[in-house]
Amino acid sequence: MTMIWLEAVLPLGIIAGMLCVMGNAQYYIHKAAHGRPKHIGNDLWDVAMERRDKKLLEKLSPST
């Protein structure tokens, strides 16, 4: 019964480790390329989502 549990946990641990490595890799690559960490909310996706949210809130707010 112990081997069944180990067979399930080992792949999940590998997947979790790879996700952590991929997230940290982005940070270190950007820091190496630009000399400083990436500013949060300063890429095209973040700007586009902020613009979309602003439009949705303006549509939903009552006109006075």
mmCIF file with all atom_site columns, C-alpha atoms in Angstrom:
data_model
loop_
_atom_site.group_PDB
_atom_site.id
_atom_site.type_symbol
_atom_site.label_atom_id
_atom_site.label_alt_id
_atom_site.label_comp_id
_atom_site.label_asym_id
_atom_site.label_entity_id
_atom_site.label_seq_id
_atom_site.pdbx_PDB_ins_code
_atom_site.Cartn_x
_atom_site.Cartn_y
_atom_site.Cartn_z
_atom_site.occupancy
_atom_site.B_iso_or_equiv
_atom_site.pdbx_formal_charge
_atom_site.auth_seq_id
_atom_site.auth_comp_id
_atom_site.auth_asym_id
_atom_site.auth_atom_id
_atom_site.pdbx_PDB_model_num
ATOM 1  C CA . MET A 1 1  ? 0.000   0.000  0.000   1.00 0.00 ? 1  MET A CA 1
ATOM 2  C CA . THR A 1 2  ? 2.929   2.351  0.621   1.00 0.00 ? 2  THR A CA 1
ATOM 3  C CA . MET A 1 3  ? 4.138   2.082  -2.973  1.00 0.00 ? 3  MET A CA 1
ATOM 4  C CA . ILE A 1 4  ? 0.777   3.203  -4.382  1.00 0.00 ? 4  ILE A CA 1
ATOM 5  C CA . TRP A 1 5  ? 0.928   6.402  -2.315  1.00 0.00 ? 5  TRP A CA 1
ATOM 6  C CA . LEU A 1 6  ? 4.543   6.990  -3.361  1.00 0.00 ? 6  LEU A CA 1
ATOM 7  C CA . GLU A 1 7  ? 3.681   6.444  -7.023  1.00 0.00 ? 7  GLU A CA 1
ATOM 8  C CA . ALA A 1 8  ? 1.053   9.191  -6.819  1.00 0.00 ? 8  ALA A CA 1
ATOM 9  C CA . VAL A 1 9  ? 3.061   11.731 -4.812  1.00 0.00 ? 9  VAL A CA 1
ATOM 10 C CA . LEU A 1 10 ? 6.319   11.519 -6.744  1.00 0.00 ? 10 LEU A CA 1
ATOM 11 C CA . PRO A 1 11 ? 4.933   12.820 -10.082 1.00 0.00 ? 11 PRO A CA 1
ATOM 12 C CA . LEU A 1 12 ? 3.010   15.570 -8.284  1.00 0.00 ? 12 LEU A CA 1
ATOM 13 C CA . GLY A 1 13 ? 6.206   16.634 -6.543  1.00 0.00 ? 13 GLY A CA 1
ATOM 14 C CA . ILE A 1 14 ? 8.053   16.710 -9.848  1.00 0.00 ? 14 ILE A CA 1
ATOM 15 C CA . ILE A 1 15 ? 5.303   18.817 -11.456 1.00 0.00 ? 15 ILE A CA 1
ATOM 16 C CA . ALA A 1 16 ? 5.221   21.250 -8.514  1.00 0.00 ? 16 ALA A CA 1
ATOM 17 C CA . GLY A 1 17 ? 9.007   21.567 -8.601  1.00 0.00 ? 17 GLY A CA 1
ATOM 18 C CA . MET A 1 18 ? 9.011   22.299 -12.330 1.00 0.00 ? 18 MET A CA 1
ATOM 19 C CA . LEU A 1 19 ? 6.352   25.010 -11.903 1.00 0.00 ? 19 LEU A CA 1
ATOM 20 C CA . CYS A 1 20 ? 8.471   26.675 -9.231  1.00 0.00 ? 20 CYS A CA 1
ATOM 21 C CA . VAL A 1 21 ? 11.578  26.452 -11.422 1.00 0.00 ? 21 VAL A CA 1
ATOM 22 C CA . MET A 1 22 ? 9.747   27.943 -14.425 1.00 0.00 ? 22 MET A CA 1
ATOM 23 C CA . GLY A 1 23 ? 8.449   30.897 -12.389 1.00 0.00 ? 23 GLY A CA 1
ATOM 24 C CA . ASN A 1 24 ? 11.854  31.633 -10.927 1.00 0.00 ? 24 ASN A CA 1
ATOM 25 C CA . ALA A 1 25 ? 13.517  31.223 -14.333 1.00 0.00 ? 25 ALA A CA 1
ATOM 26 C CA . GLN A 1 26 ? 11.414  34.077 -15.741 1.00 0.00 ? 26 GLN A CA 1
ATOM 27 C CA . TYR A 1 27 ? 12.480  36.313 -12.868 1.00 0.00 ? 27 TYR A CA 1
ATOM 28 C CA . TYR A 1 28 ? 16.201  35.568 -13.235 1.00 0.00 ? 28 TYR A CA 1
ATOM 29 C CA . ILE A 1 29 ? 16.171  35.827 -17.056 1.00 0.00 ? 29 ILE A CA 1
ATOM 30 C CA . HIS A 1 30 ? 14.477  39.242 -16.905 1.00 0.00 ? 30 HIS A CA 1
ATOM 31 C CA . LYS A 1 31 ? 16.811  40.403 -14.153 1.00 0.00 ? 31 LYS A CA 1
ATOM 32 C CA . ALA A 1 32 ? 19.871  39.250 -16.134 1.00 0.00 ? 32 ALA A CA 1
ATOM 33 C CA . ALA A 1 33 ? 18.634  40.930 -19.320 1.00 0.00 ? 33 ALA A CA 1
ATOM 34 C CA . HIS A 1 34 ? 17.558  44.254 -17.789 1.00 0.00 ? 34 HIS A CA 1
ATOM 35 C CA . GLY A 1 35 ? 19.536  44.442 -14.553 1.00 0.00 ? 35 GLY A CA 1
ATOM 36 C CA . ARG A 1 36 ? 16.441  44.770 -12.359 1.00 0.00 ? 36 ARG A CA 1
ATOM 37 C CA . PRO A 1 37 ? 13.293  42.776 -11.623 1.00 0.00 ? 37 PRO A CA 1
ATOM 38 C CA . LYS A 1 38 ? 10.180  43.249 -13.758 1.00 0.00 ? 38 LYS A CA 1
ATOM 39 C CA . HIS A 1 39 ? 7.725   45.835 -12.497 1.00 0.00 ? 39 HIS A CA 1
ATOM 40 C CA . ILE A 1 40 ? 4.374   44.301 -11.694 1.00 0.00 ? 40 ILE A CA 1
ATOM 41 C CA . GLY A 1 41 ? 1.550   45.483 -13.948 1.00 0.00 ? 41 GLY A CA 1
ATOM 42 C CA . ASN A 1 42 ? 3.858   46.907 -16.590 1.00 0.00 ? 42 ASN A CA 1
ATOM 43 C CA . ASP A 1 43 ? 3.559   44.522 -19.530 1.00 0.00 ? 43 ASP A CA 1
ATOM 44 C CA . LEU A 1 44 ? 1.129   44.516 -22.450 1.00 0.00 ? 44 LEU A CA 1
ATOM 45 C CA . TRP A 1 45 ? -1.186  41.896 -20.942 1.00 0.00 ? 45 TRP A CA 1
ATOM 46 C CA . ASP A 1 46 ? -1.541  43.740 -17.629 1.00 0.00 ? 46 ASP A CA 1
ATOM 47 C CA . VAL A 1 47 ? -2.201  47.042 -19.383 1.00 0.00 ? 47 VAL A CA 1
ATOM 48 C CA . ALA A 1 48 ? -4.790  45.462 -21.699 1.00 0.00 ? 48 ALA A CA 1
ATOM 49 C CA . MET A 1 49 ? -6.606  43.791 -18.790 1.00 0.00 ? 49 MET A CA 1
ATOM 50 C CA . GLU A 1 50 ? -6.643  47.036 -16.822 1.00 0.00 ? 50 GLU A CA 1
ATOM 51 C CA . ARG A 1 51 ? -8.118  48.869 -19.838 1.00 0.00 ? 51 ARG A CA 1
ATOM 52 C CA . ARG A 1 52 ? -10.748 46.127 -20.272 1.00 0.00 ? 52 ARG A CA 1
ATOM 53 C CA . ASP A 1 53 ? -11.689 46.254 -16.581 1.00 0.00 ? 53 ASP A CA 1
ATOM 54 C CA . LYS A 1 54 ? -12.015 50.031 -16.740 1.00 0.00 ? 54 LYS A CA 1
ATOM 55 C CA . LYS A 1 55 ? -14.396 49.796 -19.732 1.00 0.00 ? 55 LYS A CA 1
ATOM 56 C CA . LEU A 1 56 ? -16.506 47.137 -18.005 1.00 0.00 ? 56 LEU A CA 1
ATOM 57 C CA . LEU A 1 57 ? -16.804 49.211 -14.841 1.00 0.00 ? 57 LEU A CA 1
ATOM 58 C CA . GLU A 1 58 ? -17.806 52.284 -16.861 1.00 0.00 ? 58 GLU A CA 1
ATOM 59 C CA . LYS A 1 59 ? -20.527 50.250 -18.617 1.00 0.00 ? 59 LYS A CA 1
ATOM 60 C CA . LEU A 1 60 ? -21.877 48.867 -15.361 1.00 0.00 ? 60 LEU A CA 1
ATOM 61 C CA . SER A 1 61 ? -21.827 52.115 -13.395 1.00 0.00 ? 61 SER A CA 1
ATOM 62 C CA . PRO A 1 62 ? -25.105 54.006 -13.479 1.00 0.00 ? 62 PRO A CA 1
ATOM 63 C CA . SER A 1 63 ? -25.088 57.169 -15.541 1.00 0.00 ? 63 SER A CA 1
ATOM 64 C CA . THR A 1 64 ? -25.889 60.204 -13.447 1.00 0.00 ? 64 THR A CA 1
#
